[in-house]
CSV table of C-alpha atoms in Angstrom, one decimal:
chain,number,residue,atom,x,y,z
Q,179,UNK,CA,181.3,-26.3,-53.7
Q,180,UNK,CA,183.1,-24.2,-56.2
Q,181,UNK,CA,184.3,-21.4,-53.8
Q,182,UNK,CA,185.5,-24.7,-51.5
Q,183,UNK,CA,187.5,-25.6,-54.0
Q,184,UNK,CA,188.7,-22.5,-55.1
Q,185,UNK,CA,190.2,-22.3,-51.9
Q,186,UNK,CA,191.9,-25.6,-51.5
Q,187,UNK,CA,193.4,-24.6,-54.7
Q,188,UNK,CA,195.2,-21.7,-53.2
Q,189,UNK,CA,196.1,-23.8,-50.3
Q,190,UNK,CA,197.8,-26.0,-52.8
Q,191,UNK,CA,199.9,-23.1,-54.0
Q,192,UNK,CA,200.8,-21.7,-50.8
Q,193,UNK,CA,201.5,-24.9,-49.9
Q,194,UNK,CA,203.9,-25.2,-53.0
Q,195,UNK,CA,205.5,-21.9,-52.5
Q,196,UNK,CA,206.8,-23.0,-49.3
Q,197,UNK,CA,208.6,-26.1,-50.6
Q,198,UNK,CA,210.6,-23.8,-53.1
Q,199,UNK,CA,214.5,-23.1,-52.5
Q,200,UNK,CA,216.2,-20.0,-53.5
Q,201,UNK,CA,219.8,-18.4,-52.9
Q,202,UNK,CA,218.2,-17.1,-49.5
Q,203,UNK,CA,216.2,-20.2,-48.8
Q,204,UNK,CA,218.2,-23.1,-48.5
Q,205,UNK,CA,215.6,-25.6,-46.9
Q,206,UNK,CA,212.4,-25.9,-48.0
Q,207,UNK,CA,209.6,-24.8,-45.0
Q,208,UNK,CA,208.3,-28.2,-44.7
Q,209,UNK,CA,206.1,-27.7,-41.5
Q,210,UNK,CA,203.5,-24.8,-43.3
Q,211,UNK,CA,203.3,-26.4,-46.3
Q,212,UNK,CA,202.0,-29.4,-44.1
Q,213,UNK,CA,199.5,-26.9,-42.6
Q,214,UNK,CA,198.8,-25.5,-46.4
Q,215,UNK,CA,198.1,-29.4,-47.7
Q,216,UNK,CA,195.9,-30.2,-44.5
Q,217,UNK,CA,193.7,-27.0,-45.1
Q,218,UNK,CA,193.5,-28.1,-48.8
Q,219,UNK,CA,192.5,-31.4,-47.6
Q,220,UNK,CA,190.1,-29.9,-45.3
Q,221,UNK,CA,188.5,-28.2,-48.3
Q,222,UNK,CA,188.3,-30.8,-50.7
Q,223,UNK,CA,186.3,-32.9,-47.8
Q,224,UNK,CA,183.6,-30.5,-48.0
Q,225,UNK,CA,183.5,-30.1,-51.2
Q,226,UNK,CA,183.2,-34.1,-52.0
Q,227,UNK,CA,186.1,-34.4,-53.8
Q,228,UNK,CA,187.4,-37.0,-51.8
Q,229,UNK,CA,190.3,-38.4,-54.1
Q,230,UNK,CA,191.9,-34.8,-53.7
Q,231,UNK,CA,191.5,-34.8,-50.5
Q,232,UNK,CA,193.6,-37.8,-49.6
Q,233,UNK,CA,195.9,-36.6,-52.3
Q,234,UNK,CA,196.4,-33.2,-49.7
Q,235,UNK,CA,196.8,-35.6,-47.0
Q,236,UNK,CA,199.2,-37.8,-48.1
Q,237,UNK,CA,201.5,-34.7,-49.2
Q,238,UNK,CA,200.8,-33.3,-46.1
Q,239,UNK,CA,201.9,-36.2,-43.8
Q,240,UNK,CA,204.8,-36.5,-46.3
Q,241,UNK,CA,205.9,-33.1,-45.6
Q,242,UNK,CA,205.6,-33.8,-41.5
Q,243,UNK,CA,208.1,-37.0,-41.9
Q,244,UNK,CA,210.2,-34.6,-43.9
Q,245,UNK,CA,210.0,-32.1,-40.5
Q,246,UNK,CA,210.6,-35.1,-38.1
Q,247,UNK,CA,207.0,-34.5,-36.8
Q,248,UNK,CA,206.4,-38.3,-37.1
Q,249,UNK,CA,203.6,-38.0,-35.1
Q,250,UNK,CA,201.6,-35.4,-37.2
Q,251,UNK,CA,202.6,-37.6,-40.2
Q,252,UNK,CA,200.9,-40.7,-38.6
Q,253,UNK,CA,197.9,-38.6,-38.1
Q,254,UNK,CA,197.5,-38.0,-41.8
Q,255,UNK,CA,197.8,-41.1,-42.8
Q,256,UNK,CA,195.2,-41.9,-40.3
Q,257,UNK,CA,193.0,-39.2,-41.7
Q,258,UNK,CA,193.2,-40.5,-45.1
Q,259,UNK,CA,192.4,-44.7,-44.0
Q,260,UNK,CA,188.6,-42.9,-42.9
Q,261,UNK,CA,189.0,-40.8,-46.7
Q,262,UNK,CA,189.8,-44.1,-48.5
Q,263,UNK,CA,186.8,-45.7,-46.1
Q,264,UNK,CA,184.5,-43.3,-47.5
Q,265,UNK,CA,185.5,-43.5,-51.1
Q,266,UNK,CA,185.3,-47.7,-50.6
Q,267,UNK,CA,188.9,-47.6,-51.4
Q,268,UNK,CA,189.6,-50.8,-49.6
Q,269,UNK,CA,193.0,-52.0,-51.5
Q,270,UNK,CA,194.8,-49.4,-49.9
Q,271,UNK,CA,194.1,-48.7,-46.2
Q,272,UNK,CA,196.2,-51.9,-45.4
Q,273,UNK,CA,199.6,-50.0,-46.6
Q,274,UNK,CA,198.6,-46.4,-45.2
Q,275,UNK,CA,197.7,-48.5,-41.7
Q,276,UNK,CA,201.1,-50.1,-41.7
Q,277,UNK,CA,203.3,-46.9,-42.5
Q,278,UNK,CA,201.1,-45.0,-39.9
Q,279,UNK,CA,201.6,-47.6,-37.2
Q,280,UNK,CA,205.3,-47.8,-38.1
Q,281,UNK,CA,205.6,-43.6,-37.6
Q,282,UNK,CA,203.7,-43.3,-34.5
Q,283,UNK,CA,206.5,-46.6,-33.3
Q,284,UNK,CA,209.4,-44.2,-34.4
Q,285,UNK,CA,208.0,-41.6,-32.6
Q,286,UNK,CA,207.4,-43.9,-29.1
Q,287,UNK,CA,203.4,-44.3,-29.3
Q,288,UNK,CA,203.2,-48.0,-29.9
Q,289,UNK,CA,199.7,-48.2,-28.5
Q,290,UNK,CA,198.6,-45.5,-30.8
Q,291,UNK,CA,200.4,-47.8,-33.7
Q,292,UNK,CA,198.4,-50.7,-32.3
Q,293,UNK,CA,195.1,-48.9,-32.4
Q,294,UNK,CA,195.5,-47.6,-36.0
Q,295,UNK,CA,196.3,-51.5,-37.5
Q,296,UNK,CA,193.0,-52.5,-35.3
Q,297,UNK,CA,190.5,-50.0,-36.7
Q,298,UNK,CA,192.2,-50.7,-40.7
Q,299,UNK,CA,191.5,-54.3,-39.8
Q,300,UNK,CA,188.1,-53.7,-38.8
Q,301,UNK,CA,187.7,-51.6,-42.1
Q,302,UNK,CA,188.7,-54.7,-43.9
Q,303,UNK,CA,187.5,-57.6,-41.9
Q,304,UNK,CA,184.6,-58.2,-43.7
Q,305,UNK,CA,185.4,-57.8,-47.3
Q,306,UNK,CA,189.1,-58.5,-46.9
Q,307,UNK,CA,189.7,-60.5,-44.2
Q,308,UNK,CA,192.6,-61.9,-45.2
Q,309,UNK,CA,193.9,-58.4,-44.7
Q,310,UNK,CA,192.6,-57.8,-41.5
Q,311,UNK,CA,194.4,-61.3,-40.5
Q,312,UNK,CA,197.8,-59.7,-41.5
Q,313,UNK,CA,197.0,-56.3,-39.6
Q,314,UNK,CA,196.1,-58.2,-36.3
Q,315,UNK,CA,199.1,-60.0,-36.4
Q,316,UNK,CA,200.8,-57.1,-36.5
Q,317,UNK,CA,199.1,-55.5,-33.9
Q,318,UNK,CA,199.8,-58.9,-31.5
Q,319,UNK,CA,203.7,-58.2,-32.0
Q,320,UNK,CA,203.1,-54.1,-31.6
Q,321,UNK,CA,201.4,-54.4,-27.8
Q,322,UNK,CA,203.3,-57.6,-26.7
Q,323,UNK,CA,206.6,-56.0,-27.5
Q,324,UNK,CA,205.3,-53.2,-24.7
Q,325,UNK,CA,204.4,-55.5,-22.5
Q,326,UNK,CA,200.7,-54.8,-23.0
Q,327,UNK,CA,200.0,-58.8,-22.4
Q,328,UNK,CA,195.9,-58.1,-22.3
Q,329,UNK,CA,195.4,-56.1,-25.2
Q,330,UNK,CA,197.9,-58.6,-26.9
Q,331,UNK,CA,195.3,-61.2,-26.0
Q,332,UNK,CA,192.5,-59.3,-27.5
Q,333,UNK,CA,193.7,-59.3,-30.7
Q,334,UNK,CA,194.9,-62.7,-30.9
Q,335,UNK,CA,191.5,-63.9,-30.2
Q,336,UNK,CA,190.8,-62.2,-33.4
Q,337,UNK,CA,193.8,-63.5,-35.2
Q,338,UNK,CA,192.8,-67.3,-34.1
Q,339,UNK,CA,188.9,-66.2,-35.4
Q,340,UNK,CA,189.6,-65.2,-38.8
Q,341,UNK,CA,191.9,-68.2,-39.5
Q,342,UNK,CA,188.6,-70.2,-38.5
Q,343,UNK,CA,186.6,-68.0,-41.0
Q,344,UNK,CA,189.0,-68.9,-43.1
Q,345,UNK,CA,189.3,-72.7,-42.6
Q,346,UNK,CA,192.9,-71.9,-41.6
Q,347,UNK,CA,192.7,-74.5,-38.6
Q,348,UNK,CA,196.3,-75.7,-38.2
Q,349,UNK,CA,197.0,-72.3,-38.2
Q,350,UNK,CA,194.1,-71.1,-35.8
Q,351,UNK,CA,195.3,-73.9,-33.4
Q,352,UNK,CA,198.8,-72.4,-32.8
Q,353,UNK,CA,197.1,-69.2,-32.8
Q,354,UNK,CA,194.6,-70.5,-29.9
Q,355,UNK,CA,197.6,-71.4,-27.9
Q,356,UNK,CA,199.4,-68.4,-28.5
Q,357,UNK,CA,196.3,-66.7,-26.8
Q,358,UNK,CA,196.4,-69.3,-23.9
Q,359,UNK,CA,199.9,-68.4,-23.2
Q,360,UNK,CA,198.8,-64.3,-22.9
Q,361,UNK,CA,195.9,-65.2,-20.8
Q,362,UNK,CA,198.1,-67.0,-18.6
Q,363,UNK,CA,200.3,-64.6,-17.9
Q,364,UNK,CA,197.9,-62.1,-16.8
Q,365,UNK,CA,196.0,-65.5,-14.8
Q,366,UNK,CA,192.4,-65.2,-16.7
Q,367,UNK,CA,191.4,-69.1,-16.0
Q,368,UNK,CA,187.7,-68.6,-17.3
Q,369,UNK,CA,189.3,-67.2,-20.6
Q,370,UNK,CA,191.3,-70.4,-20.5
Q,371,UNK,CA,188.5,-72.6,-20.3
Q,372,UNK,CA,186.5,-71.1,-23.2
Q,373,UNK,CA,189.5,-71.4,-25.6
Q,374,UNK,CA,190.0,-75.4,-24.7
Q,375,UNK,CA,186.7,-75.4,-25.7
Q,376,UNK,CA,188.0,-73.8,-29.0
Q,377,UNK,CA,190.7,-75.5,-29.5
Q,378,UNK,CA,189.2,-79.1,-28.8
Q,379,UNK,CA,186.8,-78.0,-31.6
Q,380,UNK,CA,189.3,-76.8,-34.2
Q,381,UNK,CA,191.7,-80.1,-33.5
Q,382,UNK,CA,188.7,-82.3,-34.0
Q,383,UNK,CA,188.0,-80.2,-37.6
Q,384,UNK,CA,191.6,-80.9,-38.3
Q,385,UNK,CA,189.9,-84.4,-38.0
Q,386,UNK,CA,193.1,-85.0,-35.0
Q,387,UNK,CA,191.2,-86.8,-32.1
Q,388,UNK,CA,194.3,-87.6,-30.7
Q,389,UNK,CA,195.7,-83.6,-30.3
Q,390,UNK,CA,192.0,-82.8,-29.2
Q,391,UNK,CA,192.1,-85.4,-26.4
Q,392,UNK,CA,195.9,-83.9,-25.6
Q,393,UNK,CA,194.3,-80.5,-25.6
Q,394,UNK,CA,191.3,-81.1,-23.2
Q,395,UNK,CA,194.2,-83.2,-20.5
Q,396,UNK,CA,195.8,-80.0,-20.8
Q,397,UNK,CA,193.8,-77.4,-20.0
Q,398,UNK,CA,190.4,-79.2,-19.0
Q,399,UNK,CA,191.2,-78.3,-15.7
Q,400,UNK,CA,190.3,-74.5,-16.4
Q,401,UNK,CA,187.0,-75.6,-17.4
Q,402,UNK,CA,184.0,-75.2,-15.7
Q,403,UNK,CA,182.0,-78.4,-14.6
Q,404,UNK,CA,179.6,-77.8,-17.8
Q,405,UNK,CA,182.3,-77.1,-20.0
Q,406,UNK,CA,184.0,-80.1,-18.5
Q,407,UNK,CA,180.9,-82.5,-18.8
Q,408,UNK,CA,180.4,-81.8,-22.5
Q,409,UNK,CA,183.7,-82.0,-23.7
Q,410,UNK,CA,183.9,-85.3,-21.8
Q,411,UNK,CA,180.4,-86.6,-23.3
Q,412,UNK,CA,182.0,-85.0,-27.4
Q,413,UNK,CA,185.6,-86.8,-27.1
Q,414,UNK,CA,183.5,-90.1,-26.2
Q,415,UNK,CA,181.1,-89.2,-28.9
Q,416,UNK,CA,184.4,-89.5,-30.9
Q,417,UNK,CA,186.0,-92.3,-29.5
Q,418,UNK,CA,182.8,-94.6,-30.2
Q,419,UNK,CA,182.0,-93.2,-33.2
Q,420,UNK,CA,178.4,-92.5,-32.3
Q,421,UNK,CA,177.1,-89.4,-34.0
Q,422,UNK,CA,173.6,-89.0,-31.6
Q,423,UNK,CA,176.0,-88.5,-29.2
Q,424,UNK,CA,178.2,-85.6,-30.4
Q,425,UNK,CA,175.1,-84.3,-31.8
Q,426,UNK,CA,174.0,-83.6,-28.2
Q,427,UNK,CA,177.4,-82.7,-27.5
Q,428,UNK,CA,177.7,-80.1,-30.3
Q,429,UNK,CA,174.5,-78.5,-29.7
Q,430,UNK,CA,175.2,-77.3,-25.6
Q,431,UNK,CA,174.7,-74.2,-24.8
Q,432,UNK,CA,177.5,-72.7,-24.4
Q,433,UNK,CA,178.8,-74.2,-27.6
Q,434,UNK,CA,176.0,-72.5,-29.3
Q,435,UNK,CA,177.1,-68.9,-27.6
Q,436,UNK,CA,180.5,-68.8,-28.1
Q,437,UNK,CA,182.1,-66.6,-30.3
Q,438,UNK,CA,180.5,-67.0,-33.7
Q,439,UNK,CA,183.4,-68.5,-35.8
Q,440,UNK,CA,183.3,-71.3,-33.1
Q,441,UNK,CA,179.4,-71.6,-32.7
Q,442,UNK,CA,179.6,-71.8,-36.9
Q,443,UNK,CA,182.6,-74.8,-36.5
Q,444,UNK,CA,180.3,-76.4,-34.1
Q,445,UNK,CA,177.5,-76.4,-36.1
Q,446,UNK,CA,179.6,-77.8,-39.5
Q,447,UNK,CA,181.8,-80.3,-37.8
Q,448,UNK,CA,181.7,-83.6,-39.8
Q,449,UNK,CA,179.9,-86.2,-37.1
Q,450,UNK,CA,182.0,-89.3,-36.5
Q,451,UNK,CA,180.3,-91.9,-39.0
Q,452,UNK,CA,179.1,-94.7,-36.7
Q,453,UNK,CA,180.0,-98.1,-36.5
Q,454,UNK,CA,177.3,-99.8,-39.4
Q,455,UNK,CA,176.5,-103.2,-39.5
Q,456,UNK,CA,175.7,-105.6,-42.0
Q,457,UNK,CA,172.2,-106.0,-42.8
Q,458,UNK,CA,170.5,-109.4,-42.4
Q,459,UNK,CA,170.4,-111.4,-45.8
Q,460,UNK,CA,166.1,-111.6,-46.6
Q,461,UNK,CA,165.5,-115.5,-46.9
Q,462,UNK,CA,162.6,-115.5,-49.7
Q,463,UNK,CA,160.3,-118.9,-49.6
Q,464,UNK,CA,159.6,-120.2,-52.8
Q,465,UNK,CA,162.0,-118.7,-54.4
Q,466,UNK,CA,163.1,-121.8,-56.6
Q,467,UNK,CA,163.0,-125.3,-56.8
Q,468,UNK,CA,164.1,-127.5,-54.0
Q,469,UNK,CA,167.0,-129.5,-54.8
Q,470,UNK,CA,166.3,-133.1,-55.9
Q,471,UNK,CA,169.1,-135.7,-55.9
Q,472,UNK,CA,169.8,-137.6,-59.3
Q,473,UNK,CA,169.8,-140.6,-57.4
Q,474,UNK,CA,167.4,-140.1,-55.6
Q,475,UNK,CA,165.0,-139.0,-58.9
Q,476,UNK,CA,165.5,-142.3,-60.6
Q,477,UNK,CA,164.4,-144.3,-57.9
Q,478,UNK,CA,161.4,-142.5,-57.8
Q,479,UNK,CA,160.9,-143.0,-61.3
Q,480,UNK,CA,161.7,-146.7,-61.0
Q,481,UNK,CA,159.1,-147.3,-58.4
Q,482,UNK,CA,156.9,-144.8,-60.3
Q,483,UNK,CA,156.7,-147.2,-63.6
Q,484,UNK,CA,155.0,-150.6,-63.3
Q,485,UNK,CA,157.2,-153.8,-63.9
Q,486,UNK,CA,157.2,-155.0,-67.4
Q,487,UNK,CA,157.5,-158.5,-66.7
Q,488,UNK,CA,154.4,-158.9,-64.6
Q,489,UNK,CA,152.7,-157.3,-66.8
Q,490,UNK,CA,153.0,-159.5,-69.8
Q,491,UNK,CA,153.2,-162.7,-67.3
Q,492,UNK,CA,149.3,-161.4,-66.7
Q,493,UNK,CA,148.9,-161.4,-70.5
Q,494,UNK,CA,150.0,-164.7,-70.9
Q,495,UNK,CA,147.8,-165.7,-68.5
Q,496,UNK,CA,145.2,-164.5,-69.9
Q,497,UNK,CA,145.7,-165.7,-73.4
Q,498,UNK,CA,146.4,-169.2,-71.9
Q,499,UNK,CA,143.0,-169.2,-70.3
Q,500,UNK,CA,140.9,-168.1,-73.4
């Protein structure tokens, strides 16, 4: 490790001597001090010194765009995106991926620009995906500007799935249609049907039954009779509120094997709530006392009680007969 480090640091100073001016050397000798700093780099690799090594890289491709060997510079910023990879440098590989994409542009290699921003975003995908959105964005405008309608199409399906991941769904819709557009131009109908699957399922997450319906009139005709079926049997589900129904719906399976952000949608959509009806008021017997009229209470207690006057008229009668 020592001796590969050793000689890295002589690289360094070679490297360094060939920048330097004097009265006979007017410009500095840019391209082998790019060689000297990419040997260096080459060095520290082995030796595990990975933050050097980048250091050497970025120098070196510095020292190419000096040269006007844009090119060679984009390579060394691609070199050092896998250095930063390794060190778990993520916060950085976004920039380098965007100044190498932009040197291999100026030097006429837009597909090698596009390639770079994909395997950065792929780097950050996962951990930054946010990120990766911006760098397959970028990578859309790179391939469509070349005409390269396919691959364009290819990475805006991954635009349109992070923005899903992300809950982005007005976003992700545009993005959907963006992709519909690029896979009609190079006539994929299957593609087409699959993504007004999609995009029914992202305007009903927006919780806009109106723009899914729109979206299914639109393109429903690229579906296949399954596909066709099910959205049918999921707007309805919608429509009438019944949640069995867009259960069923939700759980096809095709649904279930699309792409994973849209399987995951699937699975979480809210279910309409259903129509509820009141519940029947329980009648309990007994409960309390029936209802007895005032009226109707002292007449019973009149008839109840015996006449007075008879009563002592009996008396009388009595007495009158002792």
């Amino acid at each position: 490790m020592t001796s590969k480090i050793e000689e890295a640091q002589e690289h360094i100073r070679q490297a360094e001597k060939c920048l330097k001016t004097s009265l006979l050397k007017w410009r500095p000798d840019f391209d082998n001090a790019a060689e000297e700093y990419n040997k260096a780099a080459t060095c520290f690799r082995n030796a595990k010194s990975l933050d050097q090594c980048r250091d050497c890289l970025m120098k070196s491709a510095d020292c190419h765009r000096q040269n006007r060997a844009l090119f060679h510079a984009a390579k060394c910023l691609d070199q050092a995106i896998l250095i930063c990879k390794e060190m778990n440098n993520l916060g950085d590989i976004r920039k380098l991926a965007e100044r190498a994409c932009n040197l291999y542009q100026q030097h006429g290699s837009p597909e090698s620009g596009a390639t770079v921003l994909d395997k950065a975003a792929k780097i950050l995908e996962q951990t930054h995906p946010e990120d990766a959105l911006q760098l397959y964005k970028q990578a859309v405008d790179v391939v469509t500007i070349e005409d390269s309608t396919r691959q364009g199409a290819e990475y805006a399906s991954k635009v349109a799935r992070i923005m899903v991941k992300l809950g982005m769904y007005d976003q992700a819709a545009d993005a959907i249609r963006r992709e519909i557009g690029l896979h009609q131009q190079v006539g994929s109908e299957g593609a087409i049907g699959r993504l007004a699957v999609a995009l029914v399922l992202v305007q009903l997450a927006r919780g806009d039954y109106v723009a899914a319906e729109k979206a299914f009139k639109e393109w429903g005709n690229c579906c296949d009779a399954a596909e066709v079926q099910t959205l049918e049997s999921l707007l309805q589900a919608y429509d009438d509120e019944d949640p069995e129904l867009a259960q069923r719906a939700l759980s096809s399976p095709f649904i279930r094997h699309m792409d994973v952000e849209y399987a995951r949608l699937a699975r979480d959509l809210p279910l309409p709530k259903g129509v509820s009806i009141a519940p029947k008021a329980n009648v309990i017997e007994n409960a309390a006392a029936s209802y007895v009229s005032p009226n109707s209470g002292a007449a019973g207690d009149a008839a109840a009680k015996p006449a007075a006057g008879p009563a002592g008229g009996d008396d009388e009668d009595e007495g009158g007969l002792c």
